[in-house]
PDB file of C-alpha atoms in Angstrom:
ATOM      1  CA  UNK A   1     -49.366 -46.316 -41.353  1.00 27.00           C
ATOM      2  CA  UNK A   2     -50.753 -46.868 -38.215  1.00 25.00           C
ATOM      3  CA  UNK A   3     -53.391 -45.426 -36.498  1.00 26.00           C
ATOM      4  CA  UNK A   4     -57.442 -45.004 -37.603  1.00 28.00           C
ATOM      5  CA  UNK A   5     -57.000 -45.954 -40.742  1.00 28.00           C
ATOM      6  CA  UNK A   6     -54.661 -48.808 -40.217  1.00 28.00           C
ATOM      7  CA  UNK A   7     -57.253 -50.322 -37.698  1.00 27.00           C
ATOM      8  CA  UNK A   8     -60.100 -49.410 -40.485  1.00 28.00           C
ATOM      9  CA  UNK A   9     -62.254 -48.060 -37.599  1.00 30.00           C
ATOM     10  CA  UNK A  10     -63.661 -44.824 -39.811  1.00 33.00           C
ATOM     11  CA  UNK A  11     -66.943 -43.401 -40.715  1.00 32.00           C
ATOM     12  CA  UNK A  12     -68.577 -42.925 -43.788  1.00 37.00           C
ATOM     13  CA  UNK A  13     -66.598 -42.115 -46.538  1.00 37.00           C
ATOM     14  CA  UNK A  14     -63.948 -40.457 -44.362  1.00 38.00           C
ATOM     15  CA  UNK A  15     -60.277 -40.889 -45.255  1.00 43.00           C
ATOM     16  CA  UNK A  16     -57.374 -40.344 -44.555  1.00 51.00           C
ATOM     17  CA  UNK A  17     -54.257 -41.321 -42.947  1.00 58.00           C
ATOM     18  CA  UNK A  18     -51.159 -41.097 -44.473  1.00 60.00           C
ATOM     19  CA  UNK A  19     -47.691 -41.880 -44.064  1.00 62.00           C
ATOM     20  CA  UNK A  20     -44.394 -39.979 -44.771  1.00 61.00           C
ATOM     21  CA  UNK A  21     -40.830 -41.514 -44.561  1.00 60.00           C
ATOM     22  CA  UNK A  22     -37.537 -40.440 -45.759  1.00 56.00           C
ATOM     23  CA  UNK A  23     -36.297 -42.135 -48.988  1.00 53.00           C
ATOM     24  CA  UNK A  24     -32.658 -42.570 -47.282  1.00 44.00           C
ATOM     25  CA  UNK A  25     -31.516 -45.802 -46.198  1.00 39.00           C
ATOM     26  CA  UNK A  26     -33.770 -47.104 -43.440  1.00 39.00           C
ATOM     27  CA  UNK A  27     -32.557 -49.021 -40.365  1.00 36.00           C
ATOM     28  CA  UNK A  28     -34.745 -51.612 -39.360  1.00 38.00           C
ATOM     29  CA  UNK A  29     -34.173 -54.104 -36.454  1.00 35.00           C
ATOM     30  CA  UNK A  30     -35.650 -57.678 -36.479  1.00 32.00           C
ATOM     31  CA  UNK A  31     -38.923 -58.444 -34.131  1.00 36.00           C
ATOM     32  CA  UNK A  32     -41.289 -61.337 -34.082  1.00 36.00           C
ATOM     33  CA  UNK A  33     -42.069 -62.484 -37.694  1.00 38.00           C
ATOM     34  CA  UNK A  34     -40.407 -59.689 -39.860  1.00 43.00           C
ATOM     35  CA  UNK A  35     -39.156 -56.224 -40.161  1.00 44.00           C
ATOM     36  CA  UNK A  36     -39.872 -53.373 -37.693  1.00 47.00           C
ATOM     37  CA  UNK A  37     -39.193 -49.889 -38.477  1.00 51.00           C
ATOM     38  CA  UNK A  38     -39.283 -46.838 -35.975  1.00 56.00           C
ATOM     39  CA  UNK A  39     -42.588 -45.004 -36.416  1.00 57.00           C
ATOM     40  CA  UNK A  40     -44.450 -42.447 -34.596  1.00 64.00           C
ATOM     41  CA  UNK A  41     -48.473 -41.245 -34.765  1.00 63.00           C
ATOM     42  CA  UNK A  42     -49.498 -37.717 -35.442  1.00 69.00           C
ATOM     43  CA  UNK A  43     -52.837 -36.950 -34.645  1.00 64.00           C
ATOM     44  CA  UNK A  44     -54.526 -33.965 -35.629  1.00 59.00           C
ATOM     45  CA  UNK A  45     -57.548 -34.522 -33.451  1.00 58.00           C
ATOM     46  CA  UNK A  46     -55.239 -34.192 -30.740  1.00 54.00           C
ATOM     47  CA  UNK A  47     -53.937 -31.052 -31.697  1.00 54.00           C
ATOM     48  CA  UNK A  48     -56.988 -29.289 -32.294  1.00 55.00           C
ATOM     49  CA  UNK A  49     -57.587 -30.224 -28.552  1.00 55.00           C
ATOM     50  CA  UNK A  50     -54.487 -28.676 -27.623  1.00 58.00           C
ATOM     51  CA  UNK A  51     -54.068 -25.683 -29.693  1.00 56.00           C
ATOM     52  CA  UNK A  52     -55.747 -22.239 -28.447  1.00 56.00           C
ATOM     53  CA  UNK A  53     -59.028 -22.059 -29.942  1.00 51.00           C
ATOM     54  CA  UNK A  54     -59.642 -25.455 -29.812  1.00 43.00           C
ATOM     55  CA  UNK A  55     -63.526 -25.043 -30.212  1.00 42.00           C
ATOM     56  CA  UNK A  56     -62.814 -24.074 -33.513  1.00 41.00           C
ATOM     57  CA  UNK A  57     -63.737 -27.480 -34.477  1.00 43.00           C
ATOM     58  CA  UNK A  58     -64.774 -28.868 -38.185  1.00 43.00           C
ATOM     59  CA  UNK A  59     -67.144 -31.035 -36.338  1.00 40.00           C
ATOM     60  CA  UNK A  60     -69.451 -27.958 -36.272  1.00 39.00           C
ATOM     61  CA  UNK A  61     -69.377 -27.062 -39.694  1.00 41.00           C
ATOM     62  CA  UNK A  62     -72.760 -27.704 -40.258  1.00 44.00           C
ATOM     63  CA  UNK A  63     -74.353 -24.601 -39.080  1.00 40.00           C
ATOM     64  CA  UNK A  64     -77.837 -25.241 -37.205  1.00 39.00           C
ATOM     65  CA  UNK A  65     -77.179 -28.945 -35.956  1.00 39.00           C
ATOM     66  CA  UNK A  66     -76.379 -29.812 -32.107  1.00 38.00           C
ATOM     67  CA  UNK A  67     -73.167 -31.123 -32.397  1.00 37.00           C
ATOM     68  CA  UNK A  68     -71.433 -31.594 -29.173  1.00 39.00           C
ATOM     69  CA  UNK A  69     -68.660 -29.290 -30.029  1.00 37.00           C
ATOM     70  CA  UNK A  70     -71.004 -26.528 -31.544  1.00 39.00           C
ATOM     71  CA  UNK A  71     -70.573 -23.195 -29.253  1.00 35.00           C
ATOM     72  CA  UNK A  72     -73.395 -20.840 -29.018  1.00 32.00           C
ATOM     73  CA  UNK A  73     -71.760 -18.521 -31.606  1.00 36.00           C
ATOM     74  CA  UNK A  74     -69.969 -20.674 -33.671  1.00 41.00           C
ATOM     75  CA  UNK A  75     -67.139 -18.926 -35.564  1.00 43.00           C
ATOM     76  CA  UNK A  76     -67.639 -17.944 -39.046  1.00 50.00           C
ATOM     77  CA  UNK A  77     -66.238 -20.790 -41.564  1.00 51.00           C
ATOM     78  CA  UNK A  78     -63.174 -19.073 -42.742  1.00 48.00           C
ATOM     79  CA  UNK A  79     -62.053 -18.734 -39.064  1.00 60.00           C
ATOM     80  CA  UNK A  80     -62.533 -22.402 -38.701  1.00 62.00           C
ATOM     81  CA  UNK A  81     -60.623 -23.156 -41.921  1.00 69.00           C
ATOM     82  CA  UNK A  82     -57.943 -21.227 -41.140  1.00 77.00           C
ATOM     83  CA  UNK A  83     -57.687 -22.856 -37.377  1.00 75.00           C
ATOM     84  CA  UNK A  84     -57.817 -26.295 -39.175  1.00 78.00           C
ATOM     85  CA  UNK A  85     -54.922 -25.287 -41.724  1.00 81.00           C
ATOM     86  CA  UNK A  86     -52.799 -24.075 -38.537  1.00 84.00           C
ATOM     87  CA  UNK A  87     -53.330 -27.440 -36.708  1.00 83.00           C
ATOM     88  CA  UNK A  88     -52.400 -29.297 -40.201  1.00 84.00           C
ATOM     89  CA  UNK A  89     -49.085 -27.036 -40.578  1.00 86.00           C
ATOM     90  CA  UNK A  90     -48.073 -27.571 -36.743  1.00 87.00           C
ATOM     91  CA  UNK A  91     -48.566 -31.398 -37.189  1.00 87.00           C
ATOM     92  CA  UNK A  92     -46.670 -31.363 -40.198  1.00 90.00           C
ATOM     93  CA  UNK A  93     -43.578 -29.269 -38.893  1.00 91.00           C
ATOM     94  CA  UNK A  94     -43.791 -32.006 -35.983  1.00 89.00           C
ATOM     95  CA  UNK A  95     -43.381 -34.844 -38.823  1.00 89.00           C
ATOM     96  CA  UNK A  96     -40.416 -32.839 -40.056  1.00 91.00           C
ATOM     97  CA  UNK A  97     -38.839 -32.501 -36.808  1.00 91.00           C
ATOM     98  CA  UNK A  98     -39.452 -36.325 -36.266  1.00 89.00           C
ATOM     99  CA  UNK A  99     -38.071 -37.457 -39.584  1.00 89.00           C
ATOM    100  CA  UNK A 100     -35.014 -35.361 -40.217  1.00 91.00           C
ATOM    101  CA  UNK A 101     -33.910 -34.416 -36.488  1.00 91.00           C
ATOM    102  CA  UNK A 102     -34.828 -37.330 -34.295  1.00 89.00           C
ATOM    103  CA  UNK A 103     -33.940 -40.205 -36.350  1.00 83.00           C
ATOM    104  CA  UNK A 104     -37.525 -41.238 -37.117  1.00 85.00           C
ATOM    105  CA  UNK A 105     -38.210 -43.429 -39.954  1.00 86.00           C
ATOM    106  CA  UNK A 106     -41.629 -43.520 -40.588  1.00 87.00           C
ATOM    107  CA  UNK A 107     -44.522 -40.702 -39.396  1.00 88.00           C
ATOM    108  CA  UNK A 108     -48.105 -41.358 -39.820  1.00 88.00           C
ATOM    109  CA  UNK A 109     -50.103 -38.185 -40.022  1.00 88.00           C
ATOM    110  CA  UNK A 110     -54.000 -38.856 -38.949  1.00 83.00           C
ATOM    111  CA  UNK A 111     -56.408 -36.605 -40.020  1.00 82.00           C
ATOM    112  CA  UNK A 112     -59.506 -36.187 -42.092  1.00 80.00           C
ATOM    113  CA  UNK A 113     -57.704 -35.094 -45.221  1.00 87.00           C
ATOM    114  CA  UNK A 114     -60.669 -35.285 -47.004  1.00 88.00           C
ATOM    115  CA  UNK A 115     -60.269 -32.349 -49.704  1.00 90.00           C
ATOM    116  CA  UNK A 116     -57.593 -31.819 -52.418  1.00 94.00           C
ATOM    117  CA  UNK A 117     -56.454 -29.099 -51.049  1.00 92.00           C
ATOM    118  CA  UNK A 118     -55.341 -30.470 -47.972  1.00 91.00           C
ATOM    119  CA  UNK A 119     -53.468 -33.461 -49.627  1.00 93.00           C
ATOM    120  CA  UNK A 120     -51.852 -31.190 -52.094  1.00 94.00           C
ATOM    121  CA  UNK A 121     -50.589 -29.140 -49.028  1.00 92.00           C
ATOM    122  CA  UNK A 122     -49.204 -32.475 -47.726  1.00 91.00           C
ATOM    123  CA  UNK A 123     -47.874 -33.551 -50.815  1.00 94.00           C
ATOM    124  CA  UNK A 124     -45.822 -29.927 -51.200  1.00 94.00           C
ATOM    125  CA  UNK A 125     -44.401 -30.293 -47.668  1.00 93.00           C
ATOM    126  CA  UNK A 126     -43.565 -33.645 -48.588  1.00 93.00           C
ATOM    127  CA  UNK A 127     -41.936 -32.610 -51.820  1.00 94.00           C
ATOM    128  CA  UNK A 128     -39.897 -29.838 -50.191  1.00 94.00           C
ATOM    129  CA  UNK A 129     -38.564 -32.000 -47.776  1.00 94.00           C
ATOM    130  CA  UNK A 130     -37.555 -35.329 -49.702  1.00 92.00           C
ATOM    131  CA  UNK A 131     -40.362 -37.500 -48.023  1.00 92.00           C
ATOM    132  CA  UNK A 132     -42.308 -40.296 -49.549  1.00 92.00           C
ATOM    133  CA  UNK A 133     -46.144 -40.407 -49.314  1.00 92.00           C
ATOM    134  CA  UNK A 134     -48.596 -43.063 -49.012  1.00 93.00           C
ATOM    135  CA  UNK A 135     -52.368 -42.329 -48.520  1.00 93.00           C
ATOM    136  CA  UNK A 136     -54.895 -44.688 -46.585  1.00 92.00           C
ATOM    137  CA  UNK A 137     -58.509 -43.842 -47.729  1.00 92.00           C
ATOM    138  CA  UNK A 138     -61.224 -45.919 -45.585  1.00 89.00           C
ATOM    139  CA  UNK A 139     -64.693 -45.914 -47.402  1.00 90.00           C
ATOM    140  CA  UNK A 140     -67.726 -47.093 -45.700  1.00 88.00           C
ATOM    141  CA  UNK A 141     -71.118 -47.241 -47.037  1.00 87.00           C
ATOM    142  CA  UNK A 142     -72.577 -50.002 -44.930  1.00 88.00           C
ATOM    143  CA  UNK A 143     -75.122 -48.787 -42.609  1.00 88.00           C
ATOM    144  CA  UNK A 144     -74.660 -51.586 -39.945  1.00 87.00           C
ATOM    145  CA  UNK A 145     -70.849 -51.646 -39.971  1.00 84.00           C
ATOM    146  CA  UNK A 146     -71.143 -47.792 -39.549  1.00 85.00           C
ATOM    147  CA  UNK A 147     -73.500 -48.266 -36.454  1.00 84.00           C
ATOM    148  CA  UNK A 148     -71.412 -50.763 -35.000  1.00 81.00           C
ATOM    149  CA  UNK A 149     -68.201 -48.857 -35.296  1.00 79.00           C
ATOM    150  CA  UNK A 150     -69.680 -46.022 -33.508  1.00 79.00           C
ATOM    151  CA  UNK A 151     -70.838 -47.785 -30.975  1.00 77.00           C
ATOM    152  CA  UNK A 152     -67.660 -49.774 -30.462  1.00 74.00           C
ATOM    153  CA  UNK A 153     -65.023 -46.932 -30.679  1.00 70.00           C
ATOM    154  CA  UNK A 154     -66.982 -43.823 -29.933  1.00 64.00           C
ATOM    155  CA  UNK A 155     -69.014 -44.468 -26.714  1.00 64.00           C
ATOM    156  CA  UNK A 156     -65.648 -44.790 -24.979  1.00 64.00           C
ATOM    157  CA  UNK A 157     -64.167 -41.454 -26.893  1.00 64.00           C
ATOM    158  CA  UNK A 158     -63.258 -38.851 -24.987  1.00 61.00           C
ATOM    159  CA  UNK A 159     -64.866 -36.569 -27.225  1.00 61.00           C
ATOM    160  CA  UNK A 160     -68.046 -37.819 -25.581  1.00 62.00           C
ATOM    161  CA  UNK A 161     -67.669 -37.628 -21.945  1.00 60.00           C
ATOM    162  CA  UNK A 162     -71.116 -36.957 -20.770  1.00 58.00           C
ATOM    163  CA  UNK A 163     -73.001 -38.686 -23.818  1.00 54.00           C
ATOM    164  CA  UNK A 164     -75.641 -41.825 -23.368  1.00 59.00           C
ATOM    165  CA  UNK A 165     -75.227 -43.912 -26.127  1.00 58.00           C
ATOM    166  CA  UNK A 166     -78.101 -43.073 -28.382  1.00 62.00           C
ATOM    167  CA  UNK A 167     -76.888 -39.433 -28.283  1.00 76.00           C
ATOM    168  CA  UNK A 168     -73.460 -40.570 -29.695  1.00 78.00           C
ATOM    169  CA  UNK A 169     -74.937 -42.543 -32.665  1.00 80.00           C
ATOM    170  CA  UNK A 170     -76.906 -39.392 -33.702  1.00 82.00           C
ATOM    171  CA  UNK A 171     -74.359 -37.051 -32.984  1.00 82.00           C
ATOM    172  CA  UNK A 172     -71.746 -38.901 -34.951  1.00 82.00           C
ATOM    173  CA  UNK A 173     -74.007 -39.300 -37.779  1.00 85.00           C
ATOM    174  CA  UNK A 174     -74.471 -35.822 -38.189  1.00 87.00           C
ATOM    175  CA  UNK A 175     -70.675 -35.304 -38.236  1.00 83.00           C
ATOM    176  CA  UNK A 176     -70.274 -37.818 -41.201  1.00 85.00           C
ATOM    177  CA  UNK A 177     -72.758 -35.654 -42.892  1.00 87.00           C
ATOM    178  CA  UNK A 178     -70.804 -32.549 -42.805  1.00 86.00           C
ATOM    179  CA  UNK A 179     -67.982 -34.192 -44.039  1.00 84.00           C
ATOM    180  CA  UNK A 180     -69.658 -35.403 -47.221  1.00 86.00           C
ATOM    181  CA  UNK A 181     -70.292 -31.826 -48.073  1.00 88.00           C
ATOM    182  CA  UNK A 182     -66.552 -31.250 -48.709  1.00 88.00           C
ATOM    183  CA  UNK A 183     -65.273 -34.900 -49.250  1.00 91.00           C
ATOM    184  CA  UNK A 184     -63.292 -35.607 -52.082  1.00 93.00           C
ATOM    185  CA  UNK A 185     -62.124 -39.177 -52.359  1.00 93.00           C
ATOM    186  CA  UNK A 186     -58.894 -40.109 -54.175  1.00 94.00           C
ATOM    187  CA  UNK A 187     -59.466 -40.350 -57.955  1.00 94.00           C
ATOM    188  CA  UNK A 188     -57.364 -43.471 -59.334  1.00 95.00           C
ATOM    189  CA  UNK A 189     -58.276 -42.972 -63.319  1.00 95.00           C
ATOM    190  CA  UNK A 190     -57.341 -38.993 -63.347  1.00 94.00           C
ATOM    191  CA  UNK A 191     -56.755 -36.544 -60.277  1.00 95.00           C
ATOM    192  CA  UNK A 192     -55.003 -38.791 -58.370  1.00 95.00           C
ATOM    193  CA  UNK A 193     -53.706 -41.575 -60.884  1.00 96.00           C
ATOM    194  CA  UNK A 194     -49.908 -40.766 -60.018  1.00 96.00           C
ATOM    195  CA  UNK A 195     -50.354 -41.006 -56.367  1.00 96.00           C
ATOM    196  CA  UNK A 196     -49.546 -44.301 -54.268  1.00 95.00           C
ATOM    197  CA  UNK A 197     -52.300 -45.080 -52.130  1.00 95.00           C
ATOM    198  CA  UNK A 198     -54.763 -48.001 -50.930  1.00 95.00           C
ATOM    199  CA  UNK A 199     -58.370 -47.398 -50.333  1.00 94.00           C
ATOM    200  CA  UNK A 200     -59.779 -50.073 -47.881  1.00 92.00           C
ATOM    201  CA  UNK A 201     -63.546 -50.529 -48.595  1.00 92.00           C
ATOM    202  CA  UNK A 202     -66.460 -51.714 -46.439  1.00 88.00           C
ATOM    203  CA  UNK A 203     -63.676 -52.945 -43.784  1.00 85.00           C
ATOM    204  CA  UNK A 204     -61.879 -54.989 -45.818  1.00 89.00           C
ATOM    205  CA  UNK A 205     -64.436 -56.416 -48.218  1.00 90.00           C
ATOM    206  CA  UNK A 206     -62.464 -54.822 -51.009  1.00 94.00           C
ATOM    207  CA  UNK A 207     -59.358 -53.007 -51.846  1.00 96.00           C
ATOM    208  CA  UNK A 208     -57.904 -50.709 -54.188  1.00 96.00           C
ATOM    209  CA  UNK A 209     -54.448 -50.135 -54.433  1.00 97.00           C
ATOM    210  CA  UNK A 210     -52.362 -47.544 -56.740  1.00 97.00           C
ATOM    211  CA  UNK A 211     -48.995 -47.317 -57.490  1.00 96.00           C
ATOM    212  CA  UNK A 212     -46.767 -49.324 -54.697  1.00 95.00           C
ATOM    213  CA  UNK A 213     -43.537 -48.299 -55.139  1.00 93.00           C
ATOM    214  CA  UNK A 214     -41.397 -50.016 -52.705  1.00 91.00           C
ATOM    215  CA  UNK A 215     -41.115 -52.427 -49.812  1.00 88.00           C
ATOM    216  CA  UNK A 216     -42.720 -50.337 -47.078  1.00 89.00           C
ATOM    217  CA  UNK A 217     -45.544 -49.442 -49.094  1.00 92.00           C
ATOM    218  CA  UNK A 218     -46.041 -53.178 -50.238  1.00 92.00           C
ATOM    219  CA  UNK A 219     -45.899 -53.888 -46.107  1.00 90.00           C
ATOM    220  CA  UNK A 220     -48.574 -51.616 -45.367  1.00 90.00           C
ATOM    221  CA  UNK A 221     -50.934 -52.885 -48.222  1.00 93.00           C
ATOM    222  CA  UNK A 222     -50.075 -56.717 -46.559  1.00 93.00           C
ATOM    223  CA  UNK A 223     -50.950 -55.675 -43.453  1.00 89.00           C
ATOM    224  CA  UNK A 224     -54.290 -53.428 -44.184  1.00 90.00           C
ATOM    225  CA  UNK A 225     -55.390 -56.746 -46.425  1.00 92.00           C
ATOM    226  CA  UNK A 226     -54.836 -58.864 -43.449  1.00 88.00           C
ATOM    227  CA  UNK A 227     -56.368 -56.825 -40.379  1.00 83.00           C
ATOM    228  CA  UNK A 228     -60.028 -57.389 -38.959  1.00 78.00           C
ATOM    229  CA  UNK A 229     -62.098 -55.491 -36.420  1.00 73.00           C
ATOM    230  CA  UNK A 230     -64.019 -58.469 -35.238  1.00 74.00           C
ATOM    231  CA  UNK A 231     -62.937 -59.667 -31.895  1.00 76.00           C
ATOM    232  CA  UNK A 232     -61.563 -63.141 -31.786  1.00 81.00           C
ATOM    233  CA  UNK A 233     -59.682 -65.196 -29.021  1.00 88.00           C
ATOM    234  CA  UNK A 234     -56.262 -66.523 -30.005  1.00 91.00           C
ATOM    235  CA  UNK A 235     -54.842 -69.559 -27.550  1.00 94.00           C
ATOM    236  CA  UNK A 236     -51.068 -69.756 -27.668  1.00 94.00           C
ATOM    237  CA  UNK A 237     -50.349 -73.137 -26.294  1.00 95.00           C
ATOM    238  CA  UNK A 238     -46.854 -75.347 -25.614  1.00 93.00           C
ATOM    239  CA  UNK A 239     -46.553 -78.750 -26.763  1.00 95.00           C
ATOM    240  CA  UNK A 240     -47.175 -81.731 -24.580  1.00 96.00           C
ATOM    241  CA  UNK A 241     -43.707 -82.957 -22.683  1.00 97.00           C
ATOM    242  CA  UNK A 242     -41.377 -84.525 -25.568  1.00 96.00           C
ATOM    243  CA  UNK A 243     -39.080 -87.608 -25.098  1.00 96.00           C
ATOM    244  CA  UNK A 244     -36.114 -85.326 -25.342  1.00 96.00           C
ATOM    245  CA  UNK A 245     -37.694 -83.134 -22.614  1.00 95.00           C
ATOM    246  CA  UNK A 246     -37.380 -86.359 -20.566  1.00 95.00           C
ATOM    247  CA  UNK A 247     -33.614 -86.636 -21.202  1.00 95.00           C
ATOM    248  CA  UNK A 248     -32.948 -82.949 -20.780  1.00 93.00           C
ATOM    249  CA  UNK A 249     -31.919 -82.432 -24.252  1.00 91.00           C
ATOM    250  CA  UNK A 250     -32.858 -79.073 -25.946  1.00 85.00           C
ATOM    251  CA  UNK A 251     -33.842 -78.792 -29.783  1.00 82.00           C
ATOM    252  CA  UNK A 252     -33.971 -81.874 -31.820  1.00 89.00           C
ATOM    253  CA  UNK A 253     -37.625 -83.479 -33.284  1.00 94.00           C
ATOM    254  CA  UNK A 254     -38.890 -85.802 -30.895  1.00 95.00           C
ATOM    255  CA  UNK A 255     -42.479 -86.876 -30.254  1.00 97.00           C
ATOM    256  CA  UNK A 256     -44.635 -87.021 -27.230  1.00 97.00           C
ATOM    257  CA  UNK A 257     -43.781 -88.417 -23.797  1.00 97.00           C
ATOM    258  CA  UNK A 258     -46.904 -90.591 -22.359  1.00 97.00           C
ATOM    259  CA  UNK A 259     -47.136 -87.326 -20.145  1.00 97.00           C
ATOM    260  CA  UNK A 260     -46.940 -85.133 -23.311  1.00 97.00           C
ATOM    261  CA  UNK A 261     -49.854 -87.320 -24.878  1.00 97.00           C
ATOM    262  CA  UNK A 262     -51.731 -87.178 -21.608  1.00 97.00           C
ATOM    263  CA  UNK A 263     -51.344 -83.401 -21.684  1.00 97.00           C
ATOM    264  CA  UNK A 264     -52.871 -83.400 -25.545  1.00 97.00           C
ATOM    265  CA  UNK A 265     -56.130 -85.443 -24.261  1.00 97.00           C
ATOM    266  CA  UNK A 266     -56.768 -83.007 -21.484  1.00 97.00           C
ATOM    267  CA  UNK A 267     -56.169 -80.006 -24.143  1.00 97.00           C
ATOM    268  CA  UNK A 268     -58.967 -81.579 -26.355  1.00 97.00           C
ATOM    269  CA  UNK A 269     -61.405 -81.521 -23.639  1.00 97.00           C
ATOM    270  CA  UNK A 270     -60.417 -77.960 -22.637  1.00 96.00           C
ATOM    271  CA  UNK A 271     -60.889 -76.873 -26.522  1.00 96.00           C
ATOM    272  CA  UNK A 272     -64.061 -78.587 -26.472  1.00 96.00           C
ATOM    273  CA  UNK A 273     -65.567 -76.986 -23.480  1.00 96.00           C
ATOM    274  CA  UNK A 274     -64.709 -73.703 -25.165  1.00 94.00           C
ATOM    275  CA  UNK A 275     -67.536 -74.129 -28.196  1.00 93.00           C
ATOM    276  CA  UNK A 276     -65.177 -72.257 -30.893  1.00 92.00           C
ATOM    277  CA  UNK A 277     -67.107 -71.749 -34.028  1.00 89.00           C
ATOM    278  CA  UNK A 278     -64.587 -72.411 -36.905  1.00 90.00           C
ATOM    279  CA  UNK A 279     -61.558 -73.228 -34.956  1.00 94.00           C
ATOM    280  CA  UNK A 280     -58.088 -72.799 -36.699  1.00 95.00           C
ATOM    281  CA  UNK A 281     -55.168 -74.466 -35.616  1.00 97.00           C
ATOM    282  CA  UNK A 282     -51.536 -73.859 -36.396  1.00 96.00           C
ATOM    283  CA  UNK A 283     -48.604 -75.721 -35.459  1.00 96.00           C
ATOM    284  CA  UNK A 284     -44.749 -75.819 -36.199  1.00 95.00           C
ATOM    285  CA  UNK A 285     -43.393 -78.954 -38.713  1.00 96.00           C
ATOM    286  CA  UNK A 286     -42.016 -80.158 -35.503  1.00 96.00           C
ATOM    287  CA  UNK A 287     -43.370 -84.052 -34.174  1.00 96.00           C
ATOM    288  CA  UNK A 288     -44.178 -83.103 -30.552  1.00 96.00           C
ATOM    289  CA  UNK A 289     -46.671 -79.946 -31.888  1.00 96.00           C
ATOM    290  CA  UNK A 290     -48.417 -81.928 -34.821  1.00 97.00           C
ATOM    291  CA  UNK A 291     -48.856 -84.986 -32.160  1.00 97.00           C
ATOM    292  CA  UNK A 292     -50.179 -82.103 -29.667  1.00 97.00           C
ATOM    293  CA  UNK A 293     -52.729 -80.841 -32.683  1.00 97.00           C
ATOM    294  CA  UNK A 294     -53.466 -84.359 -34.256  1.00 96.00           C
ATOM    295  CA  UNK A 295     -55.576 -85.432 -30.582  1.00 94.00           C
ATOM    296  CA  UNK A 296     -57.898 -82.140 -31.100  1.00 95.00           C
ATOM    297  CA  UNK A 297     -59.509 -83.916 -33.907  1.00 93.00           C
ATOM    298  CA  UNK A 298     -59.684 -80.733 -36.464  1.00 94.00           C
ATOM    299  CA  UNK A 299     -57.872 -79.721 -39.288  1.00 95.00           C
ATOM    300  CA  UNK A 300     -54.820 -78.136 -38.664  1.00 96.00           C
ATOM    301  CA  UNK A 301     -51.901 -76.041 -40.583  1.00 97.00           C
ATOM    302  CA  UNK A 302     -48.011 -76.396 -40.287  1.00 97.00           C
ATOM    303  CA  UNK A 303     -46.147 -73.336 -40.405  1.00 95.00           C
ATOM    304  CA  UNK A 304     -42.315 -73.262 -40.459  1.00 93.00           C
ATOM    305  CA  UNK A 305     -42.081 -69.910 -39.100  1.00 91.00           C
ATOM    306  CA  UNK A 306     -43.424 -71.199 -36.077  1.00 92.00           C
ATOM    307  CA  UNK A 307     -40.484 -74.012 -35.822  1.00 91.00           C
ATOM    308  CA  UNK A 308     -37.910 -73.529 -32.937  1.00 82.00           C
ATOM    309  CA  UNK A 309     -34.947 -72.176 -33.606  1.00 70.00           C
ATOM    310  CA  UNK A 310     -32.109 -74.085 -33.929  1.00 60.00           C
ATOM    311  CA  UNK A 311     -30.132 -74.677 -31.020  1.00 54.00           C
ATOM    312  CA  UNK A 312     -26.320 -74.744 -31.186  1.00 52.00           C
ATOM    313  CA  UNK A 313     -25.411 -77.633 -33.610  1.00 48.00           C
ATOM    314  CA  UNK A 314     -28.645 -79.831 -32.751  1.00 50.00           C
ATOM    315  CA  UNK A 315     -28.569 -81.099 -36.600  1.00 52.00           C
ATOM    316  CA  UNK A 316     -25.328 -82.791 -36.208  1.00 48.00           C
ATOM    317  CA  UNK A 317     -26.802 -84.694 -32.829  1.00 47.00           C
TER     318      UNK A 317
END
């Protein structure tokens, strides 16, 4: 579920993280704004570097291209494929151990599962162990988005410890071309019509959702449709001092005290100094937060979920 695909930081037509989980009753715990499940992230890239023969990297798949992982004597394609398959099997065994022996609930298998053969391997593994599978495919054909993503994510990647920025761009674009050779996208109209998956197209410009079957899959879809990769600033602010604060009372729905109103004016001045474009303000439905926000002079939204949790029997006071 998590991982690269969920952050939608992927390259052109690359795929696929997937979620595997047991259909047995899950034991969620409550946190924040919803239900949280215990999950773990399994990275094929990490295994590729840790297992013996780590130089057998699919990034050297394009013969004759000067990729940073390509050696003077590249291994035959069959050897590279065998090493990739071995890494996948080792990672899947870790997934199995996590879900069946370590009380895990959700496993994220992060890899470039770009071929039907690889995805069928995973599906057969899931069937043998009674796991459910949900694929996440991120597709991007916008050159500007791809370039920005490479510079933002890959320049600081340990894959490129000694590279200059321009070399990283060139290297990774070549890597994309390598994946295009064997890439087989999920096909909702024929071969993959019975699978559960979501396609995220151009970092959230469009989505294609296929056969969402349960609560977990619906939550993954909801999450993916509400994330972004653009940097944003979020300010968390308490309301100004309330009348009940002066009386030492907990809870209730009192308005602002004179000092609370003074605070709201100071907050307005601070926000104006930030020169925020398209400012959005959320408040609870309580008077003290609404009065604090009204002073800002911008539209605001009231959210019940932001209301203070009832303190004892405050509604009886």
